[in-house]
Amino acid sequence: AQSVAQPEDQVNVAEGNPLTVKCTYSVSGNPYLFWYVQYPNRGLQFLLKYITGDNLVKGSYGFEAEFNKSQTSFHLKKPSALVSDSALYFCAVRDGGNFNKFYFGSGTKLNVKP
Amino acid sequence: EAQVTQNPRYLITVTGKKLTVTCSQNMNHEYMSWYRQDPGLGLRQIYYSMNVEVTDKGDVPEGYKVSRKEKRNFPLILESPSPNQTSLYFCASSPHTGVDSPLHFGNGTRLTVT
């Protein structure tokens, strides 16, 4: 069975500091991984994806994510956080056996303080 | 503007009163799906549709129905809502079901069943 874990309900970081939001996954077969961001009263917006290739993936708004196969992790990172990055972040995996199915983590609330 | 539109945004109803949440996309996407978002559980997939007249169950389909008579529309039907269906619902679409195709989300429908 496919699953995604986001071990931190909340991450607090000061503006200008680097941020990391953690995600680990469990899949049978190849992992197809995604990060989404949700602002208040809005739907989820796509940030970046890992399908194959380089382990460091770059996405929107200066975010990047590092895929680590041995640790089954796909952590979201940004070198310098902005207050406007404060939002709810979801990691997701697409089922390699049935591309129609997605599995989401429980979400991590990122708070960036000025 | 390319978008996924859900209506209504907010809905309060009583147990047993049938309701429909509409979802429409203007991007000519083949794939559409419904999710519910609950605190601590992330998003869970209810139903999905690969194309017109082709639908299948996600992980939490009990108590829900869908139809896909036209490519752009994918309504979610609750024939006899119960309080445990109180949740935030999202419709999403993607161009196709390829592994690299991210989801585009609507802004959500907050449903309360009393």
PDB file of N, CA and C in Angstrom, chain B residues 15-92:
ATOM      1  N   THR B  15     -29.153  15.999   8.204  1.00  0.00           N
ATOM      2  CA  THR B  15     -28.989  14.576   7.926  1.00  0.00           C
ATOM      3  C   THR B  15     -30.091  14.074   7.005  1.00  0.00           C
ATOM      4  N   GLY B  16     -29.675  13.351   5.958  1.00  0.00           N
ATOM      5  CA  GLY B  16     -30.630  12.705   5.073  1.00  0.00           C
ATOM      6  C   GLY B  16     -31.117  13.517   3.890  1.00  0.00           C
ATOM      7  N   LYS B  17     -30.797  14.789   3.835  1.00  0.00           N
ATOM      8  CA  LYS B  17     -31.278  15.626   2.732  1.00  0.00           C
ATOM      9  C   LYS B  17     -30.276  15.606   1.574  1.00  0.00           C
ATOM     10  N   LYS B  18     -30.671  15.028   0.487  1.00  0.00           N
ATOM     11  CA  LYS B  18     -29.770  14.847  -0.657  1.00  0.00           C
ATOM     12  C   LYS B  18     -29.182  16.172  -1.122  1.00  0.00           C
ATOM     13  N   LEU B  19     -27.896  16.129  -1.480  1.00  0.00           N
ATOM     14  CA  LEU B  19     -27.266  17.342  -1.987  1.00  0.00           C
ATOM     15  C   LEU B  19     -26.260  16.992  -3.081  1.00  0.00           C
ATOM     16  N   THR B  20     -25.965  18.001  -3.881  1.00  0.00           N
ATOM     17  CA  THR B  20     -24.971  17.862  -4.956  1.00  0.00           C
ATOM     18  C   THR B  20     -24.000  19.026  -4.888  1.00  0.00           C
ATOM     19  N   VAL B  21     -22.728  18.714  -4.963  1.00  0.00           N
ATOM     20  CA  VAL B  21     -21.691  19.725  -5.078  1.00  0.00           C
ATOM     21  C   VAL B  21     -21.171  19.673  -6.521  1.00  0.00           C
ATOM     22  N   THR B  22     -21.214  20.808  -7.183  1.00  0.00           N
ATOM     23  CA  THR B  22     -20.818  20.802  -8.595  1.00  0.00           C
ATOM     24  C   THR B  22     -19.342  21.116  -8.744  1.00  0.00           C
ATOM     25  N   CYS B  23     -18.757  20.592  -9.800  1.00  0.00           N
ATOM     26  CA  CYS B  23     -17.372  20.858 -10.155  1.00  0.00           C
ATOM     27  C   CYS B  23     -17.278  20.975 -11.668  1.00  0.00           C
ATOM     28  N   SER B  24     -16.625  22.031 -12.124  1.00  0.00           N
ATOM     29  CA  SER B  24     -16.482  22.243 -13.550  1.00  0.00           C
ATOM     30  C   SER B  24     -15.074  22.752 -13.834  1.00  0.00           C
ATOM     31  N   GLN B  25     -14.476  22.237 -14.917  1.00  0.00           N
ATOM     32  CA  GLN B  25     -13.146  22.721 -15.323  1.00  0.00           C
ATOM     33  C   GLN B  25     -13.202  23.159 -16.784  1.00  0.00           C
ATOM     34  N   ASN B  26     -12.432  24.203 -17.080  1.00  0.00           N
ATOM     35  CA  ASN B  26     -12.458  24.775 -18.437  1.00  0.00           C
ATOM     36  C   ASN B  26     -11.150  24.538 -19.184  1.00  0.00           C
ATOM     37  N   MET B  27     -10.431  23.500 -18.807  1.00  0.00           N
ATOM     38  CA  MET B  27      -9.113  23.229 -19.381  1.00  0.00           C
ATOM     39  C   MET B  27      -9.110  22.000 -20.286  1.00  0.00           C
ATOM     40  N   ASN B  28     -10.281  21.440 -20.534  1.00  0.00           N
ATOM     41  CA  ASN B  28     -10.396  20.237 -21.363  1.00  0.00           C
ATOM     42  C   ASN B  28      -9.606  19.053 -20.783  1.00  0.00           C
ATOM     43  N   HIS B  29      -9.555  18.988 -19.460  1.00  0.00           N
ATOM     44  CA  HIS B  29      -8.817  17.911 -18.811  1.00  0.00           C
ATOM     45  C   HIS B  29      -9.596  16.603 -18.880  1.00  0.00           C
ATOM     46  N   GLU B  30      -8.848  15.516 -19.053  1.00  0.00           N
ATOM     47  CA  GLU B  30      -9.488  14.191 -19.093  1.00  0.00           C
ATOM     48  C   GLU B  30      -9.798  13.677 -17.689  1.00  0.00           C
ATOM     49  N   TYR B  31      -8.877  13.924 -16.762  1.00  0.00           N
ATOM     50  CA  TYR B  31      -8.952  13.323 -15.439  1.00  0.00           C
ATOM     51  C   TYR B  31      -9.535  14.304 -14.432  1.00  0.00           C
ATOM     52  N   MET B  32     -10.471  13.812 -13.610  1.00  0.00           N
ATOM     53  CA  MET B  32     -11.022  14.618 -12.522  1.00  0.00           C
ATOM     54  C   MET B  32     -11.192  13.729 -11.299  1.00  0.00           C
ATOM     55  N   SER B  33     -11.122  14.350 -10.115  1.00  0.00           N
ATOM     56  CA  SER B  33     -11.259  13.557  -8.899  1.00  0.00           C
ATOM     57  C   SER B  33     -11.784  14.423  -7.766  1.00  0.00           C
ATOM     58  N   TRP B  34     -12.314  13.763  -6.754  1.00  0.00           N
ATOM     59  CA  TRP B  34     -12.834  14.414  -5.547  1.00  0.00           C
ATOM     60  C   TRP B  34     -12.061  13.937  -4.327  1.00  0.00           C
ATOM     61  N   TYR B  35     -11.827  14.903  -3.406  1.00  0.00           N
ATOM     62  CA  TYR B  35     -11.125  14.613  -2.168  1.00  0.00           C
ATOM     63  C   TYR B  35     -11.888  15.242  -1.005  1.00  0.00           C
ATOM     64  N   ARG B  36     -11.705  14.659   0.168  1.00  0.00           N
ATOM     65  CA  ARG B  36     -12.139  15.321   1.370  1.00  0.00           C
ATOM     66  C   ARG B  36     -10.934  15.574   2.265  1.00  0.00           C
ATOM     67  N   GLN B  37     -10.942  16.736   2.912  1.00  0.00           N
ATOM     68  CA  GLN B  37      -9.827  17.121   3.767  1.00  0.00           C
ATOM     69  C   GLN B  37     -10.315  17.208   5.192  1.00  0.00           C
ATOM     70  N   ASP B  38      -9.698  16.439   6.076  1.00  0.00           N
ATOM     71  CA  ASP B  38     -10.046  16.438   7.485  1.00  0.00           C
ATOM     72  C   ASP B  38      -8.790  16.667   8.302  1.00  0.00           C
ATOM     73  N   PRO B  39      -8.900  17.406   9.400  1.00  0.00           N
ATOM     74  CA  PRO B  39      -7.707  17.734  10.205  1.00  0.00           C
ATOM     75  C   PRO B  39      -6.953  16.478  10.633  1.00  0.00           C
ATOM     76  N   GLY B  40      -5.656  16.514  10.444  1.00  0.00           N
ATOM     77  CA  GLY B  40      -4.818  15.399  10.840  1.00  0.00           C
ATOM     78  C   GLY B  40      -4.814  14.219   9.882  1.00  0.00           C
ATOM     79  N   LEU B  41      -5.685  14.263   8.897  1.00  0.00           N
ATOM     80  CA  LEU B  41      -5.772  13.149   7.941  1.00  0.00           C
ATOM     81  C   LEU B  41      -5.339  13.548   6.537  1.00  0.00           C
ATOM     82  N   GLY B  42      -5.119  14.810   6.294  1.00  0.00           N
ATOM     83  CA  GLY B  42      -4.764  15.246   4.955  1.00  0.00           C
ATOM     84  C   GLY B  42      -5.939  15.113   4.008  1.00  0.00           C
ATOM     85  N   LEU B  43      -5.648  14.871   2.744  1.00  0.00           N
ATOM     86  CA  LEU B  43      -6.695  14.692   1.742  1.00  0.00           C
ATOM     87  C   LEU B  43      -6.846  13.215   1.432  1.00  0.00           C
ATOM     88  N   ARG B  44      -8.064  12.795   1.347  1.00  0.00           N
ATOM     89  CA  ARG B  44      -8.357  11.407   0.983  1.00  0.00           C
ATOM     90  C   ARG B  44      -9.242  11.390  -0.253  1.00  0.00           C
ATOM     91  N   GLN B  45      -8.901  10.498  -1.160  1.00  0.00           N
ATOM     92  CA  GLN B  45      -9.578  10.464  -2.450  1.00  0.00           C
ATOM     93  C   GLN B  45     -10.911   9.730  -2.342  1.00  0.00           C
ATOM     94  N   ILE B  46     -11.965  10.348  -2.875  1.00  0.00           N
ATOM     95  CA  ILE B  46     -13.306   9.775  -2.784  1.00  0.00           C
ATOM     96  C   ILE B  46     -13.618   8.983  -4.063  1.00  0.00           C
ATOM     97  N   TYR B  47     -13.575   9.667  -5.189  1.00  0.00           N
ATOM     98  CA  TYR B  47     -13.813   9.073  -6.499  1.00  0.00           C
ATOM     99  C   TYR B  47     -12.919   9.772  -7.513  1.00  0.00           C
ATOM    100  N   TYR B  48     -12.715   9.104  -8.642  1.00  0.00           N
ATOM    101  CA  TYR B  48     -12.016   9.732  -9.744  1.00  0.00           C
ATOM    102  C   TYR B  48     -12.642   9.304 -11.060  1.00  0.00           C
ATOM    103  N   SER B  49     -12.303  10.073 -12.092  1.00  0.00           N
ATOM    104  CA  SER B  49     -12.836   9.779 -13.423  1.00  0.00           C
ATOM    105  C   SER B  49     -11.724   9.973 -14.443  1.00  0.00           C
ATOM    106  N   MET B  50     -11.493   8.964 -15.260  1.00  0.00           N
ATOM    107  CA  MET B  50     -10.444   9.032 -16.264  1.00  0.00           C
ATOM    108  C   MET B  50     -10.908   9.732 -17.545  1.00  0.00           C
ATOM    109  N   ASN B  51     -12.234   9.709 -17.756  1.00  0.00           N
ATOM    110  CA  ASN B  51     -12.802  10.374 -18.924  1.00  0.00           C
ATOM    111  C   ASN B  51     -14.322  10.282 -18.828  1.00  0.00           C
ATOM    112  N   VAL B  52     -14.999  10.771 -19.835  1.00  0.00           N
ATOM    113  CA  VAL B  52     -16.461  10.750 -19.829  1.00  0.00           C
ATOM    114  C   VAL B  52     -16.964   9.321 -19.648  1.00  0.00           C
ATOM    115  N   GLU B  53     -17.923   9.170 -18.727  1.00  0.00           N
ATOM    116  CA  GLU B  53     -18.569   7.890 -18.445  1.00  0.00           C
ATOM    117  C   GLU B  53     -17.619   6.841 -17.846  1.00  0.00           C
ATOM    118  N   VAL B  54     -16.437   7.249 -17.397  1.00  0.00           N
ATOM    119  CA  VAL B  54     -15.495   6.314 -16.769  1.00  0.00           C
ATOM    120  C   VAL B  54     -15.145   6.826 -15.382  1.00  0.00           C
ATOM    121  N   THR B  55     -15.658   6.154 -14.361  1.00  0.00           N
ATOM    122  CA  THR B  55     -15.387   6.565 -12.982  1.00  0.00           C
ATOM    123  C   THR B  55     -14.983   5.351 -12.156  1.00  0.00           C
ATOM    124  N   ASP B  56     -14.322   5.625 -11.027  1.00  0.00           N
ATOM    125  CA  ASP B  56     -13.933   4.525 -10.151  1.00  0.00           C
ATOM    126  C   ASP B  56     -13.760   5.053  -8.740  1.00  0.00           C
ATOM    127  N   LYS B  57     -13.775   4.119  -7.773  1.00  0.00           N
ATOM    128  CA  LYS B  57     -13.701   4.495  -6.370  1.00  0.00           C
ATOM    129  C   LYS B  57     -12.285   4.841  -5.947  1.00  0.00           C
ATOM    130  N   GLY B  58     -12.198   5.822  -5.059  1.00  0.00           N
ATOM    131  CA  GLY B  58     -10.949   6.101  -4.383  1.00  0.00           C
ATOM    132  C   GLY B  58     -10.885   5.325  -3.084  1.00  0.00           C
ATOM    133  N   ASP B  59     -10.327   5.945  -2.059  1.00  0.00           N
ATOM    134  CA  ASP B  59     -10.157   5.244  -0.786  1.00  0.00           C
ATOM    135  C   ASP B  59     -11.337   5.376   0.157  1.00  0.00           C
ATOM    136  N   VAL B  60     -12.160   6.404  -0.003  1.00  0.00           N
ATOM    137  CA  VAL B  60     -13.279   6.629   0.916  1.00  0.00           C
ATOM    138  C   VAL B  60     -14.571   6.918   0.152  1.00  0.00           C
ATOM    139  N   PRO B  61     -15.061   5.979  -0.659  1.00  0.00           N
ATOM    140  CA  PRO B  61     -16.222   6.248  -1.504  1.00  0.00           C
ATOM    141  C   PRO B  61     -17.583   6.082  -0.825  1.00  0.00           C
ATOM    142  N   GLU B  62     -17.606   5.481   0.367  1.00  0.00           N
ATOM    143  CA  GLU B  62     -18.890   5.148   0.991  1.00  0.00           C
ATOM    144  C   GLU B  62     -19.709   6.408   1.264  1.00  0.00           C
ATOM    145  N   GLY B  63     -20.960   6.380   0.827  1.00  0.00           N
ATOM    146  CA  GLY B  63     -21.862   7.496   1.064  1.00  0.00           C
ATOM    147  C   GLY B  63     -21.844   8.549  -0.029  1.00  0.00           C
ATOM    148  N   TYR B  64     -21.040   8.334  -1.060  1.00  0.00           N
ATOM    149  CA  TYR B  64     -20.912   9.306  -2.147  1.00  0.00           C
ATOM    150  C   TYR B  64     -21.210   8.650  -3.491  1.00  0.00           C
ATOM    151  N   LYS B  65     -21.662   9.466  -4.424  1.00  0.00           N
ATOM    152  CA  LYS B  65     -21.801   9.051  -5.822  1.00  0.00           C
ATOM    153  C   LYS B  65     -21.257  10.155  -6.705  1.00  0.00           C
ATOM    154  N   VAL B  66     -20.851   9.782  -7.913  1.00  0.00           N
ATOM    155  CA  VAL B  66     -20.387  10.768  -8.888  1.00  0.00           C
ATOM    156  C   VAL B  66     -20.954  10.390 -10.257  1.00  0.00           C
ATOM    157  N   SER B  67     -20.846  11.336 -11.166  1.00  0.00           N
ATOM    158  CA  SER B  67     -21.171  11.036 -12.559  1.00  0.00           C
ATOM    159  C   SER B  67     -20.274  11.887 -13.444  1.00  0.00           C
ATOM    160  N   ARG B  68     -20.042  11.412 -14.646  1.00  0.00           N
ATOM    161  CA  ARG B  68     -19.235  12.185 -15.607  1.00  0.00           C
ATOM    162  C   ARG B  68     -19.887  12.044 -16.979  1.00  0.00           C
ATOM    163  N   LYS B  69     -20.909  12.861 -17.168  1.00  0.00           N
ATOM    164  CA  LYS B  69     -21.658  12.815 -18.425  1.00  0.00           C
ATOM    165  C   LYS B  69     -21.019  13.728 -19.480  1.00  0.00           C
ATOM    166  N   GLU B  70     -20.319  14.742 -19.023  1.00  0.00           N
ATOM    167  CA  GLU B  70     -19.621  15.654 -19.919  1.00  0.00           C
ATOM    168  C   GLU B  70     -18.182  15.763 -19.406  1.00  0.00           C
ATOM    169  N   LYS B  71     -17.288  16.112 -20.307  1.00  0.00           N
ATOM    170  CA  LYS B  71     -15.881  16.165 -19.933  1.00  0.00           C
ATOM    171  C   LYS B  71     -15.628  17.237 -18.869  1.00  0.00           C
ATOM    172  N   ARG B  72     -16.295  18.359 -18.915  1.00  0.00           N
ATOM    173  CA  ARG B  72     -15.977  19.461 -18.037  1.00  0.00           C
ATOM    174  C   ARG B  72     -16.580  19.336 -16.647  1.00  0.00           C
ATOM    175  N   ASN B  73     -17.601  18.522 -16.458  1.00  0.00           N
ATOM    176  CA  ASN B  73     -18.330  18.491 -15.184  1.00  0.00           C
ATOM    177  C   ASN B  73     -18.184  17.160 -14.454  1.00  0.00           C
ATOM    178  N   PHE B  74     -18.060  17.262 -13.126  1.00  0.00           N
ATOM    179  CA  PHE B  74     -17.885  16.048 -12.323  1.00  0.00           C
ATOM    180  C   PHE B  74     -18.556  16.292 -10.966  1.00  0.00           C
ATOM    181  N   PRO B  75     -19.867  16.213 -10.882  1.00  0.00           N
ATOM    182  CA  PRO B  75     -20.563  16.497  -9.630  1.00  0.00           C
ATOM    183  C   PRO B  75     -20.400  15.393  -8.594  1.00  0.00           C
ATOM    184  N   LEU B  76     -20.401  15.810  -7.335  1.00  0.00           N
ATOM    185  CA  LEU B  76     -20.351  14.885  -6.203  1.00  0.00           C
ATOM    186  C   LEU B  76     -21.722  14.885  -5.549  1.00  0.00           C
ATOM    187  N   ILE B  77     -22.285  13.699  -5.386  1.00  0.00           N
ATOM    188  CA  ILE B  77     -23.654  13.561  -4.882  1.00  0.00           C
ATOM    189  C   ILE B  77     -23.638  12.828  -3.547  1.00  0.00           C
ATOM    190  N   LEU B  78     -24.303  13.418  -2.565  1.00  0.00           N
ATOM    191  CA  LEU B  78     -24.502  12.763  -1.276  1.00  0.00           C
ATOM    192  C   LEU B  78     -25.997  12.475  -1.177  1.00  0.00           C
ATOM    193  N   GLU B  79     -26.367  11.220  -1.347  1.00  0.00           N
ATOM    194  CA  GLU B  79     -27.790  10.855  -1.412  1.00  0.00           C
ATOM    195  C   GLU B  79     -28.457  11.019  -0.049  1.00  0.00           C
ATOM    196  N   SER B  80     -27.753  10.672   1.020  1.00  0.00           N
ATOM    197  CA  SER B  80     -28.301  10.774   2.364  1.00  0.00           C
ATOM    198  C   SER B  80     -27.175  11.185   3.309  1.00  0.00           C
ATOM    199  N   PRO B  81     -26.867  12.471   3.336  1.00  0.00           N
ATOM    200  CA  PRO B  81     -25.706  12.925   4.117  1.00  0.00           C
ATOM    201  C   PRO B  81     -25.840  12.595   5.601  1.00  0.00           C
ATOM    202  N   SER B  82     -24.700  12.336   6.208  1.00  0.00           N
ATOM    203  CA  SER B  82     -24.644  12.088   7.642  1.00  0.00           C
ATOM    204  C   SER B  82     -23.591  13.006   8.255  1.00  0.00           C
ATOM    205  N   PRO B  83     -23.655  13.223   9.565  1.00  0.00           N
ATOM    206  CA  PRO B  83     -22.699  14.148  10.206  1.00  0.00           C
ATOM    207  C   PRO B  83     -21.235  13.786   9.969  1.00  0.00           C
ATOM    208  N   ASN B  84     -20.906  12.515   9.785  1.00  0.00           N
ATOM    209  CA  ASN B  84     -19.505  12.152   9.557  1.00  0.00           C
ATOM    210  C   ASN B  84     -19.021  12.538   8.158  1.00  0.00           C
ATOM    211  N   GLN B  85     -19.913  13.103   7.361  1.00  0.00           N
ATOM    212  CA  GLN B  85     -19.497  13.639   6.058  1.00  0.00           C
ATOM    213  C   GLN B  85     -19.251  15.148   6.121  1.00  0.00           C
ATOM    214  N   THR B  86     -19.344  15.706   7.318  1.00  0.00           N
ATOM    215  CA  THR B  86     -18.940  17.095   7.514  1.00  0.00           C
ATOM    216  C   THR B  86     -17.446  17.180   7.239  1.00  0.00           C
ATOM    217  N   SER B  87     -17.075  18.016   6.291  1.00  0.00           N
ATOM    218  CA  SER B  87     -15.680  18.053   5.860  1.00  0.00           C
ATOM    219  C   SER B  87     -15.487  19.184   4.857  1.00  0.00           C
ATOM    220  N   LEU B  88     -14.231  19.342   4.442  1.00  0.00           N
ATOM    221  CA  LEU B  88     -13.879  20.276   3.372  1.00  0.00           C
ATOM    222  C   LEU B  88     -13.602  19.441   2.127  1.00  0.00           C
ATOM    223  N   TYR B  89     -14.314  19.730   1.062  1.00  0.00           N
ATOM    224  CA  TYR B  89     -14.228  18.920  -0.153  1.00  0.00           C
ATOM    225  C   TYR B  89     -13.532  19.690  -1.265  1.00  0.00           C
ATOM    226  N   PHE B  90     -12.675  18.972  -1.980  1.00  0.00           N
ATOM    227  CA  PHE B  90     -11.971  19.558  -3.113  1.00  0.00           C
ATOM    228  C   PHE B  90     -12.152  18.715  -4.357  1.00  0.00           C
ATOM    229  N   CYS B  91     -12.392  19.410  -5.453  1.00  0.00           N
ATOM    230  CA  CYS B  91     -12.385  18.794  -6.770  1.00  0.00           C
ATOM    231  C   CYS B  91     -11.049  19.135  -7.429  1.00  0.00           C
ATOM    232  N   ALA B  92     -10.522  18.228  -8.210  1.00  0.00           N
ATOM    233  CA  ALA B  92      -9.249  18.468  -8.891  1.00  0.00           C
ATOM    234  C   ALA B  92      -9.294  17.861 -10.279  1.00  0.00           C
TER     235      ALA B  92
END
